[in-house]
Coordinates of C-alpha atoms in Angstrom, one line a residue:
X1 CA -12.0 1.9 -48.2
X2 CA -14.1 0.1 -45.5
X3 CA -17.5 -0.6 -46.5
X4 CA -20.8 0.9 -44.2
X5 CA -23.8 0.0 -43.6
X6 CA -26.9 2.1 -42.6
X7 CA -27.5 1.3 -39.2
X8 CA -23.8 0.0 -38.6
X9 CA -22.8 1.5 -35.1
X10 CA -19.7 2.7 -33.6
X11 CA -17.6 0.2 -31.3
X12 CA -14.7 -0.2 -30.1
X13 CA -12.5 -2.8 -31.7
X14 CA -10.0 -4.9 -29.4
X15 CA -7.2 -6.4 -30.7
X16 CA -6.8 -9.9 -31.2
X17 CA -3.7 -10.9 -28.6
X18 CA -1.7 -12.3 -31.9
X19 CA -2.2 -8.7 -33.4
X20 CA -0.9 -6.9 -29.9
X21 CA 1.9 -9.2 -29.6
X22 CA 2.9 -8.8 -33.3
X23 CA 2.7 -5.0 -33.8
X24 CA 5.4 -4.9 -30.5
X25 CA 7.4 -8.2 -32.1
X26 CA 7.7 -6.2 -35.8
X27 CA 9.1 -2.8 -34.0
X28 CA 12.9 -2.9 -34.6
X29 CA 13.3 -1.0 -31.5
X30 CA 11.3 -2.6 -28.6
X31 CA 13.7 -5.2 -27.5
X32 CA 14.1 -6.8 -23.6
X33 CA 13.3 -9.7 -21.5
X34 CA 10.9 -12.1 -19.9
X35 CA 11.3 -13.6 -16.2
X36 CA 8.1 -15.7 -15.1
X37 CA 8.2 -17.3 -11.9
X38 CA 4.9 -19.7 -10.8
X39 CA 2.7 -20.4 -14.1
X40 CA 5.1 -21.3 -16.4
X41 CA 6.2 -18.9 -19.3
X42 CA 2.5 -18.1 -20.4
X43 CA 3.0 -14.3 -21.4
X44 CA 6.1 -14.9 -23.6
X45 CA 4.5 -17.9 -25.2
X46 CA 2.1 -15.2 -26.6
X47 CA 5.4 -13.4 -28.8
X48 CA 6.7 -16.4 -29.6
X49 CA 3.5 -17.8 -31.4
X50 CA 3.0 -14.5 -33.2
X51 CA 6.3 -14.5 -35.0
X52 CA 8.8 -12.4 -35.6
X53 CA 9.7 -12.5 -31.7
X54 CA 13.6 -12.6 -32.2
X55 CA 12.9 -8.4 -32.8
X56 CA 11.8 -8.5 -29.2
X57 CA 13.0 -11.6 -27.4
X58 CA 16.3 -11.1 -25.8
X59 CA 16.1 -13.8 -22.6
X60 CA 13.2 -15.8 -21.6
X61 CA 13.6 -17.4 -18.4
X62 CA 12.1 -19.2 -15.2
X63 CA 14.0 -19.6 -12.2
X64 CA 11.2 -22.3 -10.7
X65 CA 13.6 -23.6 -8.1
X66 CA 13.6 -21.7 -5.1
X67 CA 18.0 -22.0 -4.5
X68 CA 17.9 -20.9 -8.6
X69 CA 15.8 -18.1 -7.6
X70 CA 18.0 -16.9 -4.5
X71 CA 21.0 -17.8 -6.4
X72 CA 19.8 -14.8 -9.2
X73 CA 18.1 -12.3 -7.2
X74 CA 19.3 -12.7 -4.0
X75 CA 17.3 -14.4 -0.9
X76 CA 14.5 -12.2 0.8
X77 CA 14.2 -11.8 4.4
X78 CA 11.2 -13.1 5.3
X79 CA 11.7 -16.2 3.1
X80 CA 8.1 -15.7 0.5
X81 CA 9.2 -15.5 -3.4
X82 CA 5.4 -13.8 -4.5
X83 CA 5.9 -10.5 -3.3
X84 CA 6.4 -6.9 -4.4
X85 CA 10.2 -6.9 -3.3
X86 CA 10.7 -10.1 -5.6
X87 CA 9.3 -8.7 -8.5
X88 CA 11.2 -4.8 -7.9
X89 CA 14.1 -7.3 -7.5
X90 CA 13.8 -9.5 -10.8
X91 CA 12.8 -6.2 -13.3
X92 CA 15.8 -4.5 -11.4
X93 CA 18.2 -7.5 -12.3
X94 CA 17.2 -7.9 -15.3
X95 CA 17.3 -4.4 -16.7
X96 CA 20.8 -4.3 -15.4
X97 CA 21.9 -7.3 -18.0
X98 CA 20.3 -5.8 -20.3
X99 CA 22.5 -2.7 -20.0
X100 CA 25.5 -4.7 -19.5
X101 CA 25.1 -7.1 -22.6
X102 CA 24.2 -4.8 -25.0
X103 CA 25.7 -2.2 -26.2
X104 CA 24.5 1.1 -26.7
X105 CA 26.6 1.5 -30.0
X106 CA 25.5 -1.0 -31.7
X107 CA 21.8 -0.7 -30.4
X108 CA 21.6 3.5 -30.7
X109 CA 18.0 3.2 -31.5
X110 CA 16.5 0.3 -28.9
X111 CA 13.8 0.6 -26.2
X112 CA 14.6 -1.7 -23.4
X113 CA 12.3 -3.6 -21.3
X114 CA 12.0 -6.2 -18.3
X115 CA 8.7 -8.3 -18.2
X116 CA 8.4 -10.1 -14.9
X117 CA 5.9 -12.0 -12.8
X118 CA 6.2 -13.8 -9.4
X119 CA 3.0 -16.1 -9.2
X120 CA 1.2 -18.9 -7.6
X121 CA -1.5 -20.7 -9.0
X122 CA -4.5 -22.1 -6.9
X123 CA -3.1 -25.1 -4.9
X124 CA -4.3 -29.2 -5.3
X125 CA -6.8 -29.2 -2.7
X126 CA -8.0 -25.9 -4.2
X127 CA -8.4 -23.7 -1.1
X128 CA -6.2 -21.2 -1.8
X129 CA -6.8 -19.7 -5.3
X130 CA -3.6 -18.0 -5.8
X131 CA -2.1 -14.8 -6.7
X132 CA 0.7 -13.1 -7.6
X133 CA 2.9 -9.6 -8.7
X134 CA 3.2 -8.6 -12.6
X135 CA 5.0 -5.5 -13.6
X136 CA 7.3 -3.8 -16.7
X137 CA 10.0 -1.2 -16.6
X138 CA 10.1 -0.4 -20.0
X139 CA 11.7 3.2 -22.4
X140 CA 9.9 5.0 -25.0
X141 CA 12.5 6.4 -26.3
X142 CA 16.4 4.8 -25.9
X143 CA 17.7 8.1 -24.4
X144 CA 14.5 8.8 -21.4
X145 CA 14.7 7.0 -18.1
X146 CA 12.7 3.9 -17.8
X147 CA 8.9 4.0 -16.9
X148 CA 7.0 1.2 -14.4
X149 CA 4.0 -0.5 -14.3
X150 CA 3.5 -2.9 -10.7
X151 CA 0.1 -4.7 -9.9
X152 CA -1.4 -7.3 -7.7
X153 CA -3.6 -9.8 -9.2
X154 CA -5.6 -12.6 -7.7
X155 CA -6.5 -15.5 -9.5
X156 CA -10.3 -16.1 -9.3
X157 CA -10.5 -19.8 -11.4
X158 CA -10.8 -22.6 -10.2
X159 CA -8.1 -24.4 -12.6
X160 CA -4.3 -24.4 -12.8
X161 CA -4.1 -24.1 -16.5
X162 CA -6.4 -21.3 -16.9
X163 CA -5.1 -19.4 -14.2
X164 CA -1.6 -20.0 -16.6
X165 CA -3.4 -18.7 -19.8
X166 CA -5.5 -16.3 -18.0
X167 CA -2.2 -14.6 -16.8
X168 CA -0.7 -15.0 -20.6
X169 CA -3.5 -12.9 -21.3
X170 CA -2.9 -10.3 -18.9
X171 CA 1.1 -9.9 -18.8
X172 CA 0.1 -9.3 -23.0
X173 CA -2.3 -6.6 -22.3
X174 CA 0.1 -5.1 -20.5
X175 CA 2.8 -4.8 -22.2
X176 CA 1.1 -3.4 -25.0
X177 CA -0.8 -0.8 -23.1
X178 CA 2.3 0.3 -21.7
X179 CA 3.5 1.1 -25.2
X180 CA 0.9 2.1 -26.9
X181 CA -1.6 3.5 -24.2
X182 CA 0.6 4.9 -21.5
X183 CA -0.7 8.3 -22.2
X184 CA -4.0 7.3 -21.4
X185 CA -3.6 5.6 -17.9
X186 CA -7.1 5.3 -17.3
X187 CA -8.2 3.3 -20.5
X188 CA -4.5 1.2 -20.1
X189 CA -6.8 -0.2 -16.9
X190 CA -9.6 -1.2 -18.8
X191 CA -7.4 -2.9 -21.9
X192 CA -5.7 -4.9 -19.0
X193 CA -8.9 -6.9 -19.7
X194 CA -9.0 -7.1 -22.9
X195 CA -9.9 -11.1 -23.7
X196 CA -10.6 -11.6 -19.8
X197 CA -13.5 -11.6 -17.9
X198 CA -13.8 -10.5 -14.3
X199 CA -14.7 -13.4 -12.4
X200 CA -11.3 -14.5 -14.4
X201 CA -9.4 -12.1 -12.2
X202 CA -8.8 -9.3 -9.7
X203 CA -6.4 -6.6 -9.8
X204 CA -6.7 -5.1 -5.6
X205 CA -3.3 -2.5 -6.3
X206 CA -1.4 -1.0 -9.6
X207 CA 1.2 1.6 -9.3
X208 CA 2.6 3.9 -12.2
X209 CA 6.2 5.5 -12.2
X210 CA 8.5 7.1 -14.2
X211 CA 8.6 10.0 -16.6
X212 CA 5.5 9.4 -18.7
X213 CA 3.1 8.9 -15.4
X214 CA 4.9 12.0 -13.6
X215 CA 1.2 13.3 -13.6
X216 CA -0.4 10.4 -12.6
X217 CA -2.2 10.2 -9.0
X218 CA -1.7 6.4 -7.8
X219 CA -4.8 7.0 -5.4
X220 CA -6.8 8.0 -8.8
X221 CA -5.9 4.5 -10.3
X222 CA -7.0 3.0 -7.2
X223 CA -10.4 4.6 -7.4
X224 CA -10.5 3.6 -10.6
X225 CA -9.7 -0.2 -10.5
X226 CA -13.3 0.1 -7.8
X227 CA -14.7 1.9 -10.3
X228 CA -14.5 -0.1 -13.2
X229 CA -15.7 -3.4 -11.1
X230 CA -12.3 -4.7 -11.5
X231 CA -11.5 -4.9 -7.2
X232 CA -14.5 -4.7 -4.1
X233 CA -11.6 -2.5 -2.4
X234 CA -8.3 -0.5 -2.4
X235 CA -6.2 0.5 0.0
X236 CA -3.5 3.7 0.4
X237 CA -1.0 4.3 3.0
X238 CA -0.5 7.6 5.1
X239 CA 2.2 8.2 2.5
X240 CA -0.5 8.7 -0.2
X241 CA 1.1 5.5 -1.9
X242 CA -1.4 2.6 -2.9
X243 CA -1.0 -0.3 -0.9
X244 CA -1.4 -4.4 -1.2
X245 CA -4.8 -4.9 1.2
X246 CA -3.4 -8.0 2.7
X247 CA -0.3 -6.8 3.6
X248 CA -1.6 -4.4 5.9
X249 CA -4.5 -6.4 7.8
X250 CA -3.0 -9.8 7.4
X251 CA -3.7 -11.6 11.3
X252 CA -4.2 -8.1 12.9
X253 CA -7.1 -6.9 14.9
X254 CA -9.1 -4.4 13.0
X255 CA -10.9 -1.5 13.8
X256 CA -12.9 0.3 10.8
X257 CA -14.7 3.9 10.8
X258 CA -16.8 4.4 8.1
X259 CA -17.9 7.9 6.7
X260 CA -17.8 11.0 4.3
X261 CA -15.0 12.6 5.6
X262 CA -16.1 15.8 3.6
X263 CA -14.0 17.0 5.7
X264 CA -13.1 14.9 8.8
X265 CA -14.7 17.1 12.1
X266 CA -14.3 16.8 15.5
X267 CA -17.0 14.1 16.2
X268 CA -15.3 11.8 13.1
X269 CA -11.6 12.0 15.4
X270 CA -13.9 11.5 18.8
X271 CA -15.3 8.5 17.8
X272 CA -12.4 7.2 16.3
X273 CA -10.1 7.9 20.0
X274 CA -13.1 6.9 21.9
X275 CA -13.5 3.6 20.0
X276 CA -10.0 2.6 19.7
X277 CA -9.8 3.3 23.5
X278 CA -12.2 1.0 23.9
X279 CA -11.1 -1.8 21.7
X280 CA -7.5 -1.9 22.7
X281 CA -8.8 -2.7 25.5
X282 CA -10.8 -5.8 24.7
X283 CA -9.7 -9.4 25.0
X284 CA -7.9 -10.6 22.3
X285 CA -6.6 -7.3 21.1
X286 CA -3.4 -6.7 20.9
X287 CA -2.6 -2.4 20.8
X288 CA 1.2 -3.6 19.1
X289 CA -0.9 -5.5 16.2
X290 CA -3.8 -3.7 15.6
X291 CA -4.8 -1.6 11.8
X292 CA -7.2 0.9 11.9
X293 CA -9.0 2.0 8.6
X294 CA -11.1 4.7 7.3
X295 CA -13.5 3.7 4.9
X296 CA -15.1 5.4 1.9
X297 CA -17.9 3.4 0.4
X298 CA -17.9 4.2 -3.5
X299 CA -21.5 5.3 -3.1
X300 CA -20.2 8.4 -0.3
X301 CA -17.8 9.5 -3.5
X302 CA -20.7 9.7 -6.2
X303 CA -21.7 13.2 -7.1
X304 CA -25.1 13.7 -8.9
X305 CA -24.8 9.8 -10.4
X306 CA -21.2 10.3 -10.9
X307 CA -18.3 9.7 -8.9
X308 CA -15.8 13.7 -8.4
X309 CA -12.5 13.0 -8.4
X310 CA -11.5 16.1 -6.8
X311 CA -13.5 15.3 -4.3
X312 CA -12.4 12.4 -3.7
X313 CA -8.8 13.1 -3.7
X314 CA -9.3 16.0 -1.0
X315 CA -10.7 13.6 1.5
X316 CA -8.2 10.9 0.5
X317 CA -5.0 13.8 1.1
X318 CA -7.0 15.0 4.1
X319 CA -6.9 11.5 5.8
X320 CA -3.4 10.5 4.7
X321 CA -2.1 14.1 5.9
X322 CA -3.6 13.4 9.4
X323 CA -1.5 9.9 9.4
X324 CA -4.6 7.6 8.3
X325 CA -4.5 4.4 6.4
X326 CA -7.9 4.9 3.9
X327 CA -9.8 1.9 2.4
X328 CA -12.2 2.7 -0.8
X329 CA -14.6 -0.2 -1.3
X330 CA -17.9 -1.4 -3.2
X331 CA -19.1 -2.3 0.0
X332 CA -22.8 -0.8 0.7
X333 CA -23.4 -3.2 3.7
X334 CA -21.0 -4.1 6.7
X335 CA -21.4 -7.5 6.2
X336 CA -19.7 -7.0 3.3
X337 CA -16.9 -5.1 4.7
X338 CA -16.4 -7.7 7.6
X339 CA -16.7 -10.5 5.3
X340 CA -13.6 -8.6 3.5
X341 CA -11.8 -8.2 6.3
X342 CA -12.5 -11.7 7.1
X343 CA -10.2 -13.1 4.1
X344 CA -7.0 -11.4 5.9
X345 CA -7.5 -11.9 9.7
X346 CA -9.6 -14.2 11.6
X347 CA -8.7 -11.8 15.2
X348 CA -11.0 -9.8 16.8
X349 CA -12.7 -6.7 14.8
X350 CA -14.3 -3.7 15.9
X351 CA -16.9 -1.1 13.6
X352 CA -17.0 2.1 14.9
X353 CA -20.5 3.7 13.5
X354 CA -23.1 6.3 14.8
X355 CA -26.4 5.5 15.9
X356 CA -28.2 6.8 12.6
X357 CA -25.4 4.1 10.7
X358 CA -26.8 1.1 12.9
X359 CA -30.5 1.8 12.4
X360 CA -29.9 1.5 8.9
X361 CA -28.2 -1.7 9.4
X362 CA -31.5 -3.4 11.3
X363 CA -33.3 -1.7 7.9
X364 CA -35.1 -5.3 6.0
X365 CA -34.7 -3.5 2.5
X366 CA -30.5 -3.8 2.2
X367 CA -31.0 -7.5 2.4
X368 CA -34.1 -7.9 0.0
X369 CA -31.4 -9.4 -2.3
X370 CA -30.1 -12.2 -0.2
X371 CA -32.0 -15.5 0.1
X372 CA -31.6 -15.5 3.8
X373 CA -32.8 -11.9 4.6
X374 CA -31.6 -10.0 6.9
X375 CA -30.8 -12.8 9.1
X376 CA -28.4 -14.1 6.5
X377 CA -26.8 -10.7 6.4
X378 CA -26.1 -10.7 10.6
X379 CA -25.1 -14.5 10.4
X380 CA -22.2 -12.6 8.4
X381 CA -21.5 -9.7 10.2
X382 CA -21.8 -10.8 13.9
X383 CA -20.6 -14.3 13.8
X384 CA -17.3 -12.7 13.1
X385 CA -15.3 -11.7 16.4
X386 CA -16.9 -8.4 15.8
X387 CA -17.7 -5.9 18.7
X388 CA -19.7 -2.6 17.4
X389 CA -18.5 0.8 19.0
X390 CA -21.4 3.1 18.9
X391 CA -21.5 6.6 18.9
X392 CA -24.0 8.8 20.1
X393 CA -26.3 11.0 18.6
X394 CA -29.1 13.9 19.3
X395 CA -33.0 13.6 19.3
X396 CA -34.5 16.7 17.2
X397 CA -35.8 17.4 20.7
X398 CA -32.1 17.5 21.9
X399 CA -32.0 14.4 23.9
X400 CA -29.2 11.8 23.3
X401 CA -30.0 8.9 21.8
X402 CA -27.5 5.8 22.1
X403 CA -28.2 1.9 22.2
X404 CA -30.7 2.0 25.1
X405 CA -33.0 4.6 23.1
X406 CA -32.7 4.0 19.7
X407 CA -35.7 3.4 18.0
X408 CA -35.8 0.5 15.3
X409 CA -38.2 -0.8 12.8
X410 CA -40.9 -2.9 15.5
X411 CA -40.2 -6.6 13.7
X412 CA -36.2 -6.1 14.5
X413 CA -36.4 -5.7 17.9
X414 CA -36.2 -8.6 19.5
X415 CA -33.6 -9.3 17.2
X416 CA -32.0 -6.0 18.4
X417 CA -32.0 -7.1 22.2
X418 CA -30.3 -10.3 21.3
X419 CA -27.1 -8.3 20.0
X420 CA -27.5 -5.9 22.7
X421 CA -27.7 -8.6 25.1
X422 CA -24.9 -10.6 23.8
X423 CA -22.5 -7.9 23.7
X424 CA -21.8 -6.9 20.6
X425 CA -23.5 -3.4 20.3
X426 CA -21.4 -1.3 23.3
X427 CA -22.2 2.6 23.7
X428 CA -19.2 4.9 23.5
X429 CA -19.7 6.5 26.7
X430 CA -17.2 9.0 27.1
X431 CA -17.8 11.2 24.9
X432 CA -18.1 15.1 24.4
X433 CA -21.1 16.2 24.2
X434 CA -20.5 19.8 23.2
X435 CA -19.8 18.5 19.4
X436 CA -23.2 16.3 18.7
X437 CA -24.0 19.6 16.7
X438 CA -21.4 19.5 14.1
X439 CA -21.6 17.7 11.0
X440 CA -19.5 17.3 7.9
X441 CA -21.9 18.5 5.8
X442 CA -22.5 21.7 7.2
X443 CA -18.7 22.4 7.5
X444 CA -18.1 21.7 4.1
X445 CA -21.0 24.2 3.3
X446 CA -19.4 26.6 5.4
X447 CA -16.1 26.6 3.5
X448 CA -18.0 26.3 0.2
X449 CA -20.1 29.1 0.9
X450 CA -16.7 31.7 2.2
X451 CA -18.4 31.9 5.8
X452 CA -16.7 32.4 9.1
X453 CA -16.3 30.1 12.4
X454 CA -15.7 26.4 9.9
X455 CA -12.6 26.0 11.4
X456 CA -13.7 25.7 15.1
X457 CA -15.2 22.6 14.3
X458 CA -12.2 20.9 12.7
X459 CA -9.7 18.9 15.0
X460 CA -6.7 20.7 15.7
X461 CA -4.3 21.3 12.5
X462 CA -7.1 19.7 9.9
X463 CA -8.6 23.6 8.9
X464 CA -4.3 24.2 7.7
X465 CA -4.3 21.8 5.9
X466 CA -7.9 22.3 4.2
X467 CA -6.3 25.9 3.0
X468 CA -2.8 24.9 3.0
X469 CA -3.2 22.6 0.2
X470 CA -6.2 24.4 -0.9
X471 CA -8.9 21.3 -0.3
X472 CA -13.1 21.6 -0.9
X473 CA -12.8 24.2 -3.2
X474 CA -11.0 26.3 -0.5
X475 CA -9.0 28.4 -2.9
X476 CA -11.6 29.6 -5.3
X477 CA -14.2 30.6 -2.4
X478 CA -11.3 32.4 -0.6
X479 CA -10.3 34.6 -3.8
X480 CA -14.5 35.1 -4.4
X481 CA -14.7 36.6 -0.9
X482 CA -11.5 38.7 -1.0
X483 CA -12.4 40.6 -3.8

C-alpha cells in the first residue's frame, strides 16, 4: 500500500513517455505502423527504446525523397508534401497494407493502427519555423470501424533537433491518448502536452472521427485548443468543420467584423454588406480573392468568469448556417488580430467596427502593457495595409455620431486626426438608419424572456433558424410561454 503523508496533496501524475509507450508496446493486440515524413523517425524511436516494440511495430518507414513519396502515395496536385491531403493519403495507404498483409485469421484479436506525420522543420537561415500534419486512424476493438485523430502543429523552437524530439513527444502523446483517453476528448487535448511546453509548440486545428467521437463537436475542440492557451486562434468553415487558418487567408485580402453575435441582427449584416461594398472597392482588392471573417474574441464567449459552451456553439451554428467563415481568438486588441492576419497575407485588410469599438481602441489603458504605449500598439495595427470601415452609432440625445463627431480621450486627438487624415478611418455612409436602435443584447433578451416582435430585428431567415434548431435557449422559453 502507498504510503501518506499529512499534508500530501492530490496531483495529477503524468506518465513518463517510456511508461506510455510501454503499456501500448506490452498489449498483444495493438499492432500497426509508423510513416514519418520531414523530422526523421522521432515518434517511433519512442517504442523502440521502450522495448517490447515487436508487439506493436509492424512497418516503420520514411519516404524522405520527394519521387519515393509520389511513387507510394501518389503525386498531389498542387505539388506541397506537408498537407492535410498527404497525411489522409499516407494513413489511408497504410491501413490498407495493413489489411492486405495480415490476416484476419491469424490476427482474430488485433487493433490496427496507422501513425503518420508530414513535417518540416524550421529552415537554415531560420525564418521559417516550420510545421506540419500528425494524425492516427486507429480500432478499439478488431471488429469496430477505425477512429481518427488529424491536427496542425507549428513548430515554435528555434532548433532542428528539438523541433525532431519535440514532435517524438507529441506523435507519443497521441497515440496513447487515443487509446486510452479517447472517451475523454477534452483532457486527450491537454495530455497532447504532456512533457511539452507551450512556447514548444502550437496546435491551430484537430479534428475527431469515427465511432468513438460520433458525439464529439469539432468546433468544441477548437474552442478548446483557445481555451487551454494551446493556439491565439481557430478557424471553422460554413460547413461547421474546423479549418487550417492559413489555408483560408493565405495572400488574400481580408476583411474582419468583430462582435457578439448573440444573435447576429440587422445592423451586424449592414455593416458587414456596407463594408465589403466598400472594400471591394479599394485599390489592391481583388473581390475574386478576398476572405471575410467573423470574429469572437474569447472574452465575448465568457459567462460570469467562465466561458458557455452552449452559447458559444449557438452563435458559431448561427454564423456557419448564414454561410460565414468564424474565427475564435485570444485576441483582446486589433493589433493583435492584424498582426495575426499579417503571418498569412501581406494584401490589403479592412476592420469593420462601430464607433463605440474605435473609441475603445484610442483608450491608453489596453496598451499599459506594452513598452511603447499606445503608439507601439498603432505602429502595429495601421502600418499594415489596413483601412477601418466604421459604422455609425446614436448619441443618447439621438444624434448620429460617426468619425467627424466622435468624442475621444483629449491627449489622443491629435493622434486621431492623423489617422483620419491619412485615410485610414472611412465612415460607412450608406447606411440605414431605421436599425441604430437594435442591439444584440436586447434581442437575445427578448427571446430569453418569451416576448414578441425579436424577430423583426433579425435579417431575413436568421429568427428560422434561431427556432428551427432551437438556438439561445429558444426551445425552453417557447414551451414556458405555451403552457
Amino acid at each position: 500500500m502507498e504510503i501518506t503523508l499529512k499534508g500530501d496533496r492530490e496531483f495529477e501524475d503524468i506518465p513518463s513517455l517510456k511508461t506510455k509507450a510501454l503499456r501500448i508496446n506490452l498489449n498483444e493486440n495493438i499492432y500497426g505502423t509508423f510513416a514519418e515524413i520531414g523530422a526523421g523517425q522521432e515518434t517511433v524511436r519512442q517504442f523502440f527504446r521502450a522495448g517490447g516494440g515487436s508487439n506493436t511495430i509492424a512497418k516503420a518507414m520514411s519516404a524522405y525523397d520527394k519521387d519515393f513519396s509520389d511513387a507510394i502515395y501518389g503525386a498531389e496536385e498542387d505539388g506541397r508534401y506537408v498537407t492535410e491531403a498527404r497525411l489522409r493519403k499516407m494513413l489511408s495507404h497504410e491501413i490498407n497494407l495493413i489489411e492486405e498483409r495480415l490476416s484476419r485469421d491469424k490476427h482474430p484479436n488485433k487493433m490496427f493502427f496507422s501513425y503518420a506525420n508530414t513535417v518540416t522543420t524550421i529552415d537554415f537561415a531560420k525564418q521559417y519555423k516550420g510545421h506540419g500534419w500528425v494524425g492516427i486512424r486507429y480500432q478499439i476493438d478488431q471488429d469496430k470501424p477505425y477512429n481518427e485523430i488529424i491536427l496542425h502543429l507549428r513548430f515554435r523552437e528555434n532548433d532542428a533537433r528539438l523541433q525532431q524530439e519535440t514532435l517524438g513527444i507529441l506523435g507519443t502523446n497521441l497515440i496513447y491518448g487515443a487509446y486510452y483517453k479517447y472517451n475523454e476528448p477534452k483532457k486527450l487535448l491537454r495530455y497532447l502536452y504532456d512533457h511539452l511546453d507551450q512556447d514548444q509548440i502550437e496546435i491551430d486545428t484537430i479534428n475527431f472521427s469515427g465511432p468513438v467521437f460520433e458525439n464529439v463537436d469539432n468546433r468544441l475542440m477548437s474552442l478548446q485548443l483557445v481555451k487551454n492557451n494551446m493556439t491565439d486562434a481557430v478557424m471553422f468553415a460554413p460547413d461547421g468543420n474546423n479549418v487550417l487558418p492559413a489555408k483560408i487567408l493565405y495572400k488574400k485580402n481580408i476583411l474582419a467584423l468583430r462582435g457578439s453575435f448573440r444573435p447576429v441582427t440587422k445592423v451586424n449584416i449592414d455593416m458587414f454588406q456596407k463594408s465589403y461594398d466598400m472594400f471591394i472597392k479599394e485599390n489592391k482588392v481583388d473581390p475574386n480573392n478576398t476572405q471575410v471573417v467573423f470574429e469572437i474574441t474569447l472574452s465575448n464567449l465568457r459567462a460570469e468568469g467562465e466561458i458557455d459552451e452552449q452559447d458559444f456553439m449557438d452563435r458559431a451554428r448561427l454564423l456557419c448556417s448564414l454561410g460565414h467563415t468564424v474565427l475564435i481568438s485570444n485576441f483582446q486588441e486589433y493589433y493583435k488580430l492584424v498582426e495575426y492576419f499579417s503571418q498569412y497575407s501581406k494584401n490589403r485588410m479592412g476592420l469593420s467596427m462601430g464607433v463605440n469599438n474605435l473609441v475603445d481602441i484610442f483608450d491608453e489603458k489596453y496598451y499599459r502593457h506594452l513598452s511603447g504605449g499606445i503608439l507601439e500598439a498603432f505602429g502595429k495595427l495601421f502600418f499594415k495595409d489596413l483601412r477601418v470601415y466604421l459604422y455609425p452609432m446614436l448619441n443618447e440625445d439621438g444624434a448620429i455620431m460617426d468619425s467627424e463627431t466622435l468624442k475621444v480621450h483629449p491627449r489622443m486627438k491629435e493622434l486621431y486626426k492623423f489617422f483620419k487624415y491619412n485615410g485610414k478611418v472611412v465612415d460607412i455612409t450608406d447606411f440605414d438608419p431605421s436599425i441604430l436602435t437594435i442591439f444584440s443584447r436586447s434581442v437575445l433578451k427578448s427571446i430569453t424572456d418569451g416576448d414578441e416582435g425579436w424577430e423583426e430585428m433579425l435579417p431575413p431567415g436568421v429568427s428560422k433558424i434561431i427556432k428551427e434548431k432551437r438556438l439561445f435557449g429558444y426551445e425552453a422559453k417557447e414551451v414556458i410561454r405555451n403552457q
